Amino acid sequence: LSGVAVGGLNAFLVVSLNLQPFIVTLATMSIVRSIVYGILKGIVLADFPEKFLDLGYVYVFKIPLLFLIVVGTAVIIIILLKKTVIGRYIFAMGAK
């Protein structure tokens, strides 16, 4: 709900004041982070699970596992975009 409110504020500022969307988004992010930090006084509400944190220390043949996951995901996306009908459609439409 708060994300919708901040998004609406961003949209209002961009449309009504004709400001650059990227700058408005960065500014509101900074403001919201400051407000949350002030309210919570730097307290962390949730921690990552131990298994998730351990992924950063796993190596396969001296290559970090997270790097292999990123490369694998990129390869799958490239194949999907170049070899499927929907991928060609996305390229043709210029979708982001």
Short mmCIF file of C-alpha atoms in Angstrom, two decimals:
data_model
loop_
_atom_site.label_atom_id
_atom_site.label_comp_id
_atom_site.label_asym_id
_atom_site.label_seq_id
_atom_site.Cartn_x
_atom_site.Cartn_y
_atom_site.Cartn_z
CA LEU A 1 0.00 0.00 0.00
CA SER A 2 2.82 2.40 0.80
CA GLY A 3 4.48 1.50 -2.53
CA VAL A 4 1.31 2.51 -4.35
CA ALA A 5 1.21 5.81 -2.47
CA VAL A 6 4.85 6.62 -3.25
CA GLY A 7 4.34 5.58 -6.88
CA GLY A 8 1.34 7.87 -7.09
CA LEU A 9 3.38 10.71 -5.61
CA ASN A 10 6.10 10.07 -8.19
CA ALA A 11 3.55 10.08 -11.00
CA PHE A 12 1.99 13.29 -9.73
CA LEU A 13 5.36 15.05 -9.54
CA VAL A 14 6.43 13.87 -12.98
CA VAL A 15 3.16 14.72 -14.74
CA SER A 16 2.11 17.91 -13.00
CA LEU A 17 5.52 19.53 -12.57
CA ASN A 18 7.06 18.07 -15.75
CA LEU A 19 10.08 16.71 -13.86
CA GLN A 20 12.42 13.92 -15.00
CA PRO A 21 11.06 10.55 -13.79
CA PHE A 22 14.48 9.14 -12.88
CA ILE A 23 15.37 12.16 -10.73
CA VAL A 24 11.96 12.17 -9.01
CA THR A 25 12.25 8.45 -8.25
CA LEU A 26 15.72 8.84 -6.76
CA ALA A 27 14.62 11.81 -4.69
CA THR A 28 11.54 10.10 -3.27
CA MET A 29 13.58 6.95 -2.57
CA SER A 30 16.04 9.02 -0.57
CA ILE A 31 13.26 10.79 1.33
CA VAL A 32 11.36 7.57 2.14
CA ARG A 33 14.54 5.79 3.23
CA SER A 34 15.39 8.68 5.53
CA ILE A 35 11.92 8.66 7.07
CA VAL A 36 12.00 4.88 7.63
CA TYR A 37 15.51 5.06 9.07
CA GLY A 38 14.39 7.79 11.46
CA ILE A 39 11.31 5.87 12.56
CA LEU A 40 13.14 2.57 13.09
CA LYS A 41 16.32 4.19 14.45
CA GLY A 42 18.44 1.81 12.36
CA ILE A 43 16.84 -1.40 13.64
CA VAL A 44 16.77 -4.28 11.13
CA LEU A 45 13.31 -5.85 11.06
CA ALA A 46 14.16 -9.09 9.25
CA ASP A 47 17.28 -11.08 8.52
CA PHE A 48 18.03 -13.21 5.49
CA PRO A 49 17.88 -16.96 6.07
CA GLU A 50 21.26 -18.57 6.78
CA LYS A 51 21.03 -20.81 3.70
CA PHE A 52 20.51 -17.77 1.47
CA LEU A 53 23.56 -16.02 2.89
CA ASP A 54 25.66 -19.16 2.41
CA LEU A 55 25.10 -18.96 -1.38
CA GLY A 56 27.67 -16.17 -1.51
CA TYR A 57 30.37 -18.51 -0.26
CA VAL A 58 29.72 -21.52 -2.53
CA TYR A 59 32.22 -22.11 -5.36
CA VAL A 60 32.08 -24.54 -8.27
CA PHE A 61 35.50 -25.10 -9.86
CA LYS A 62 36.73 -21.87 -8.20
CA ILE A 63 33.85 -19.90 -9.75
CA PRO A 64 31.22 -18.35 -7.42
CA LEU A 65 27.86 -20.12 -7.65
CA LEU A 66 25.99 -16.80 -7.85
CA PHE A 67 27.99 -15.86 -10.95
CA LEU A 68 27.08 -19.18 -12.56
CA ILE A 69 23.41 -18.58 -11.74
CA VAL A 70 23.52 -15.12 -13.35
CA VAL A 71 25.26 -16.43 -16.46
CA GLY A 72 22.82 -19.34 -16.72
CA THR A 73 19.84 -17.03 -16.40
CA ALA A 74 21.25 -14.68 -19.04
CA VAL A 75 21.81 -17.57 -21.46
CA ILE A 76 18.25 -18.82 -20.96
CA ILE A 77 16.81 -15.35 -21.54
CA ILE A 78 18.91 -14.85 -24.68
CA ILE A 79 17.75 -18.19 -26.06
CA LEU A 80 14.12 -17.39 -25.27
CA LEU A 81 14.35 -13.97 -26.91
CA LYS A 82 16.10 -15.17 -30.06
CA LYS A 83 14.50 -18.58 -30.64
CA THR A 84 10.85 -18.17 -29.64
CA VAL A 85 7.93 -16.35 -31.20
CA ILE A 86 7.27 -14.28 -28.08
CA GLY A 87 10.94 -13.30 -27.95
CA ARG A 88 10.86 -12.05 -31.52
CA TYR A 89 7.65 -10.19 -30.72
CA ILE A 90 9.31 -8.48 -27.76
CA PHE A 91 12.24 -7.40 -29.95
CA ALA A 92 9.87 -6.22 -32.71
CA MET A 93 7.78 -4.16 -30.29
CA GLY A 94 10.84 -2.73 -28.57
CA ALA A 95 9.68 -3.80 -25.12
CA LYS A 96 11.96 -3.26 -22.16
#
